[in-house]
Structures are given as structure tokens and as C-alpha cells.
Short mmCIF file of C-alpha atoms in Angstrom, two decimals:
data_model
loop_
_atom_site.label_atom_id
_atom_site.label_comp_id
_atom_site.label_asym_id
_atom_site.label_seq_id
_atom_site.Cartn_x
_atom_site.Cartn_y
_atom_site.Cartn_z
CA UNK A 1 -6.16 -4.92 -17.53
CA UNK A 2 -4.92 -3.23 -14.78
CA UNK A 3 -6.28 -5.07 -12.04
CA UNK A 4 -4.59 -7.12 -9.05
CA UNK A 5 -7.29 -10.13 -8.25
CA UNK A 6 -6.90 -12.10 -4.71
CA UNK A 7 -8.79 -14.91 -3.70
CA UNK A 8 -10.64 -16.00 -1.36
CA UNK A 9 -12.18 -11.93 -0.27
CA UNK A 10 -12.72 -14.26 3.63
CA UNK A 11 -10.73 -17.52 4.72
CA UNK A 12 -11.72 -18.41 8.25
CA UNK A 13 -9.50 -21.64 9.41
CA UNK A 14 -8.22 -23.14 12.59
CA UNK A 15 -5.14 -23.23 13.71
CA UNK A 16 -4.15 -26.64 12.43
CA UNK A 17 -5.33 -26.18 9.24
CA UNK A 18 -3.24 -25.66 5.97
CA UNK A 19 -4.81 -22.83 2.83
CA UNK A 20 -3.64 -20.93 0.48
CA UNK A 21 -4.20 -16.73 -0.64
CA UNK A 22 -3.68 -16.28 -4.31
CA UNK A 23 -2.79 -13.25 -6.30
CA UNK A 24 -2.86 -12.68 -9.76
CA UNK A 25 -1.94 -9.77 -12.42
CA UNK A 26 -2.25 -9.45 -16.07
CA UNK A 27 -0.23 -6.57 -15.95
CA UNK A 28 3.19 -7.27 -17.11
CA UNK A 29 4.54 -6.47 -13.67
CA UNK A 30 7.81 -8.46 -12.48
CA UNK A 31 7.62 -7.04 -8.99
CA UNK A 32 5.00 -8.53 -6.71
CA UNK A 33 4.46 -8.08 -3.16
CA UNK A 34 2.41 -9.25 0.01
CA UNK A 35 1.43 -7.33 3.19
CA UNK A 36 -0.06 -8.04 6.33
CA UNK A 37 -2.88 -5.15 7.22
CA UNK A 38 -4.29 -4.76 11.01
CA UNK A 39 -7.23 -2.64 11.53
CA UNK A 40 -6.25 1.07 11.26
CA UNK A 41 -3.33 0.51 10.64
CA UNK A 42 -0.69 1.02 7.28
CA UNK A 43 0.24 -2.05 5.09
CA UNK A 44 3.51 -4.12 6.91
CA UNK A 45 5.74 -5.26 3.95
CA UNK A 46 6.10 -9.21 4.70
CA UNK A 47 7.69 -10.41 0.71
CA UNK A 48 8.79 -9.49 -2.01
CA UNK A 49 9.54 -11.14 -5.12
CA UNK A 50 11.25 -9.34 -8.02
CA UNK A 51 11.58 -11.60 -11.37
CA UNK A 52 9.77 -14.95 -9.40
CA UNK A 53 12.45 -14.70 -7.12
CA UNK A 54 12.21 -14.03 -3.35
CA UNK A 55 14.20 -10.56 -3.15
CA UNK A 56 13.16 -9.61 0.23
CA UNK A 57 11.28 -11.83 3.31
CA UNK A 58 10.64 -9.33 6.17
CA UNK A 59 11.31 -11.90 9.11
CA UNK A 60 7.89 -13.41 8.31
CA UNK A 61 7.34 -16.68 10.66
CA UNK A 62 7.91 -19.61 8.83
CA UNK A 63 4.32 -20.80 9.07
CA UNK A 64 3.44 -18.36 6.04
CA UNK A 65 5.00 -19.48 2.64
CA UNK A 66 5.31 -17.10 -0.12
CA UNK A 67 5.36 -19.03 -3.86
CA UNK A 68 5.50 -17.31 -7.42
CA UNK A 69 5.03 -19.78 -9.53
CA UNK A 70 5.15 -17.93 -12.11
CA UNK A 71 5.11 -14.07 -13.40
CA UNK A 72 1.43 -13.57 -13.46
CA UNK A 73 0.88 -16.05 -9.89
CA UNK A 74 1.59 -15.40 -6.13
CA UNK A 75 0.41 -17.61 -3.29
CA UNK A 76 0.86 -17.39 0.15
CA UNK A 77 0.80 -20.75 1.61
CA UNK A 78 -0.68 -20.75 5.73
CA UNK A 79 -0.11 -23.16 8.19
CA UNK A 80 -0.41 -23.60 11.74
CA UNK A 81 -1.13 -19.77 12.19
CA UNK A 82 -2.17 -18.17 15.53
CA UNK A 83 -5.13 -15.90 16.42
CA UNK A 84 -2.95 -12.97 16.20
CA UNK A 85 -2.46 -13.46 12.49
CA UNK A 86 -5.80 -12.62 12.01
CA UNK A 87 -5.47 -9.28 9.27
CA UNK A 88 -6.34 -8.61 5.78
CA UNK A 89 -3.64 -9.66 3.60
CA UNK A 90 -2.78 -7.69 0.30
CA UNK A 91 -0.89 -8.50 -2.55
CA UNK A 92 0.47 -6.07 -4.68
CA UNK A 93 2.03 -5.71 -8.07
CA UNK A 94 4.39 -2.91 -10.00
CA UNK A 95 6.71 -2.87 -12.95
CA UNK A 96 10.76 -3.74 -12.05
CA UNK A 97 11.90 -2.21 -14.74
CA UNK A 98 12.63 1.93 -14.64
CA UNK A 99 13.72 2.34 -11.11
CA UNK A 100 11.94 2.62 -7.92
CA UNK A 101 9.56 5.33 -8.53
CA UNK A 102 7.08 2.71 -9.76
CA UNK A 103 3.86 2.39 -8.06
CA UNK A 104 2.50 -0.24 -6.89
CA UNK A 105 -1.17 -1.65 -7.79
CA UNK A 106 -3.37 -3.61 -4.69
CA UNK A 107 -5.39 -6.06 -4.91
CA UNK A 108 -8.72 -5.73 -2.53
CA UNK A 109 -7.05 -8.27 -0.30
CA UNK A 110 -8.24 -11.75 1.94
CA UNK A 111 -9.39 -10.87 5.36
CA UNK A 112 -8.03 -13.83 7.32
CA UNK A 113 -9.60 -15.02 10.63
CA UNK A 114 -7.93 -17.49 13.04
CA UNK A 115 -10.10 -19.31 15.37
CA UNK B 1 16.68 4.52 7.35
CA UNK B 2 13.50 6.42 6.41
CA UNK B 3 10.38 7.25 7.81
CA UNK B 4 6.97 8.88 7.02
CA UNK B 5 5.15 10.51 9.85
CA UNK B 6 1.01 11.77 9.23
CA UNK B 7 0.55 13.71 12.58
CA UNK B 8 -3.05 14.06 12.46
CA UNK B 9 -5.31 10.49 13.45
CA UNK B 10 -8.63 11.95 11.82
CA UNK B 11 -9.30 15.11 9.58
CA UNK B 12 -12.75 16.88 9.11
CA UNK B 13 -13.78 18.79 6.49
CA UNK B 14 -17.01 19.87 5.10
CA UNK B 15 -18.42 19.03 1.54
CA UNK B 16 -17.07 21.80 -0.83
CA UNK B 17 -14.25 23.09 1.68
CA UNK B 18 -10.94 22.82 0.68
CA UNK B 19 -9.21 19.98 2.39
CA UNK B 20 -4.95 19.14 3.49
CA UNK B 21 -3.96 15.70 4.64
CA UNK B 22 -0.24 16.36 5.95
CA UNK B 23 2.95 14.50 5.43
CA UNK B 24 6.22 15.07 6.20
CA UNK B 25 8.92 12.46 5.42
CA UNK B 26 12.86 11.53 6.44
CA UNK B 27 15.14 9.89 4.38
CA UNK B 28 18.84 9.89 4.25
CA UNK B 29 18.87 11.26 0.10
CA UNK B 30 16.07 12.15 -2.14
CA UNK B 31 12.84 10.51 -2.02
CA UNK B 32 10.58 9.17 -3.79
CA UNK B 33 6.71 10.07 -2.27
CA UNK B 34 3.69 8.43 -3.05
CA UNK B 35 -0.07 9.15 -1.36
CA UNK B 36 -2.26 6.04 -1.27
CA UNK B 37 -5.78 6.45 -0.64
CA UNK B 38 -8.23 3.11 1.22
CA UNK B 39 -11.97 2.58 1.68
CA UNK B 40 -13.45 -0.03 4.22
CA UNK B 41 -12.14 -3.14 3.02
CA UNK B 42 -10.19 -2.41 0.06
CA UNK B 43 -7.42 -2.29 -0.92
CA UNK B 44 -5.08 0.55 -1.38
CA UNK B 45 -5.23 2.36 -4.44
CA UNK B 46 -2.88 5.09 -5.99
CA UNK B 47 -3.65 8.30 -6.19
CA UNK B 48 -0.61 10.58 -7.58
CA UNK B 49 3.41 10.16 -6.97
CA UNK B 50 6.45 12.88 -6.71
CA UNK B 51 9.39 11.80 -8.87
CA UNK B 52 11.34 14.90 -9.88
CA UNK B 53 10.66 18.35 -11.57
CA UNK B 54 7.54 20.46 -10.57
CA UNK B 55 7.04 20.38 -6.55
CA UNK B 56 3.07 20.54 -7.89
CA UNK B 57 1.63 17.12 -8.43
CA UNK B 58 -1.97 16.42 -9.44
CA UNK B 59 -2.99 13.13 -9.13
CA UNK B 60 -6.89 10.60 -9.81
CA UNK B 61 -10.20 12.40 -8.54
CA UNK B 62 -9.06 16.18 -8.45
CA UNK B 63 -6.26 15.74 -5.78
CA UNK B 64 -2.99 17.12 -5.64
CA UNK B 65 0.59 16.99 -3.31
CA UNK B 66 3.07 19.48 -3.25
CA UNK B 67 6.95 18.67 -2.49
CA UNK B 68 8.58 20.70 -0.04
CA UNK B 69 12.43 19.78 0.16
CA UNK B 70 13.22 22.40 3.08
CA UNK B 71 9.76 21.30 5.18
CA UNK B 72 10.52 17.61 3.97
CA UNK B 73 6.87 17.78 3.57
CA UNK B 74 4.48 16.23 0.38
CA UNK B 75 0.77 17.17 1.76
CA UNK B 76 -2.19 15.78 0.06
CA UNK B 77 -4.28 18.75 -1.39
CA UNK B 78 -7.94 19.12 -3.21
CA UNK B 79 -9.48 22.52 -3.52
CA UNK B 80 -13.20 20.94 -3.43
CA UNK B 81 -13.80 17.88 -1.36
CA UNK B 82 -16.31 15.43 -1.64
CA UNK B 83 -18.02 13.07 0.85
CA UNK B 84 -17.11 10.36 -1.34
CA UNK B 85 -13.67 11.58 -0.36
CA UNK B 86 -13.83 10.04 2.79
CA UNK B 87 -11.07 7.03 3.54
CA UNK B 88 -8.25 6.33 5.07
CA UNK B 89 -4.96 8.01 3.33
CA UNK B 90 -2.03 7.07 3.25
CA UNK B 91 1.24 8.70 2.48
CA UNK B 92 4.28 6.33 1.56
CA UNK B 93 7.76 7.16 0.81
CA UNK B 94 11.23 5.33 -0.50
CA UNK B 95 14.62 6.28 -0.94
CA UNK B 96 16.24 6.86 -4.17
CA UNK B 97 19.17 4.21 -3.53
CA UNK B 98 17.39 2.17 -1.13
CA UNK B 99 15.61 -1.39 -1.51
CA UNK B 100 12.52 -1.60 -3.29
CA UNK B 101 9.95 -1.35 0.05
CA UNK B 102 7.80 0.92 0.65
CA UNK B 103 7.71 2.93 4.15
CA UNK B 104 4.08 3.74 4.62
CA UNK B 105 2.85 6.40 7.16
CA UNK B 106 0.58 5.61 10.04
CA UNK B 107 -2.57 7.01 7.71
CA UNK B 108 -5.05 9.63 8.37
CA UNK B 109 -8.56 9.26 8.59
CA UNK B 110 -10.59 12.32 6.02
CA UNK B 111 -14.61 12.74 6.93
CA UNK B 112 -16.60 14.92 4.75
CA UNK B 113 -19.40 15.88 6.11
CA UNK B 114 -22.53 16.64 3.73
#
């Protein structure tokens, strides 16, 4: 199986609402990853977790809140976002072992809309 | 720090002409480059990676890249294209010693035209 899933493929919400994006792999992968994605423009790293550990958060506001709970999972947890969050949001996946020449595998993503 | 800059917005090509997506890259040792290809609402999905060795890399679907160390340049080749070719491409890079990110360039759009 070499395939990244993400659900939901849309999430419309409000700006007080709470939801979650979820990522799974069936890969093996130990590295997994989430970006932010506005129109016509490249992938903006926002986490990454390396073993189900946060190794790097890119500044990200504290209203998004990455969780791996566990090697296969990742969730991005959303609350109180703004309009200008609005993007498609990718998760990604690649193996940690072997150096950093590894590619990494995308899911289709969530296109997220803030009202 | 390192950077990937894809100077042209939009390229067009007719079906069956050979077709060049350019990349050139900065990094502060040896990279590692990666081209990334995306259709409307997709995600991205690999299409061929420079590691070491032969500057010649063929990648999925009849592409191929060739590393340039003096140009610092990996451009995305395929002798033939296709108008299912069309997407937006992207050419990454990351340096050897550096953290496991990605720097992604600012993609160019390829149109086939039948």
C-alpha cells in the first residue's frame, strides 16, 4: 500500500467551531508531515513529526494542533481559525530511516473553507 | 539557507514536442533535488529524485532531470509530451546536512496543447 489517505476531501466550518483533518499511512513511514497549500502556490511546511514526536513546528498559530497518535495516525486539530486559513491542507509521509534523500508521499489533501 | 527558484510562471508546449521545466537551486553544500508534479486538487506526487552518481535521472511517465553542479541547475526533461502532461510542477530541494524540510520552488504551470 503505498497510499497517504486524508479525510474529510472538504471541511467548511465557522470560525468558532472546533474539527479535526486526519492522515493515515500503511506504509511503514516514521516521518510524517503537514502543509498548508494556497492557490498557485508551493506546499508551506507547517509540522513535522519524526518517530510520533513533534521534530519541527514552523511557527504555526496555536489554533492548529498537530497529534500523532500513533505511527500510522496524524491529526490536525482546528480551532478558532480565521478566513485567511482557508487552503488545502496536505499531509505527507516518508521513511526516517536512510538519510534525507527520502521522498515524501502526499496525500490528496482537505480543502478547508472558513466562513 | 537554501532556496529553489522556477523562473518561468507558465510553459507551453505542443503534444509530441519535446518539453523543459527549469530549475536552478542554492544551497550552502550538496543537495538533494526532487521534482514534484500536481493536478487540480491533488496532491503532490513524485516523479524522480537526484541523490548522487549519474547527473541523468529518469523518473514515472517518461520524464527525466539532469544535475548540473556548475549551473546549480536540475531541469525537468521529457522528449515526447503529452496533454495529460499538463499540471503544476514543482521542483524541491534540501541540503545534505540540513533539517529534514523540504524547500519547494514557486512551481511552473506545463500546457500541452493537442
Amino acid at each position: 500500500d503505498t497510499e497517504v489517505t486524508q479525510t474529510p476531501k472538504h471541511l467548511v466550518m465557522g470560525m468558532t467551531n472546533k474539527k479535526s483533518l486526519k492522515c493515515e499511512q500503511h506504509m511503514g513511514h516514521r516521518a510524517m508531515y503537514w502543509y498548508k497549500q494556497k492557490a498557485k502556490k508551493p506546499p508551506e511546511l507547517m509540522f513535522v513529526y519524526s518517530y510520533e514526536k513533534l521534530s519541527i513546528n514552523e511557527s504555526v498559530p496555536s489554533r492548529f494542533s498537530p497529534e500523532c497518535p500513533n505511527s500510522s495516525l496524524l491529526n490536525l486539530h482546528l480551532h478558532a481559525l480565521q478566513p485567511e486559513d482557508s487552503a488545502l491542507y496536505l499531509c505527507a509521509s516518508s521513511q526516517e530511516t536512510g538519510g534525507l534523500y527520502n521522498e515524501q508521499f502526499f496525500g490528496p489533501g482537505t480543502r478547508l473553507t472558513v466562513l | 539557507a537554501q532556496s529553489v527558484a522556477q523562473p518561468e510562471d507558465q510553459v507551453n508546449v505542443a503534444e509530441g514536442n519535446p518539453l523543459t521545466v527549469k530549475c536552478t537551486y542554492s544551497v550552502s553544500g550538496n543537495p538533494y533535488l526532487f521534482w514534484y508534479v500536481q493536478y487540480p486538487n491533488r496532491g503532490l506526487q513524485f516523479l524522480l529524485k537526484y541523490i548522487t552518481g549519474d547527473n541523468l535521472v529518469k523518473g514515472s511517465y517518461g520524464f527525466e532531470a539532469e544535475f548540473n553542479k556548475s549551473q546549480t541547475s536540475f531541469h525537468l526533461k521529457k522528449p515526447s509530451a503529452l496533454v495529460s502532461d499538463s499540471a503544476l510542477y514543482f521542483c524541491a530541494v534540501r541540503d545534505r546536512a540540513g533539517r529534514r524540510a523540504l524547500t519547494f520552488g514557486s512551481g511552473t504551470r506545463l500546457q500541452v496543447q493537442p
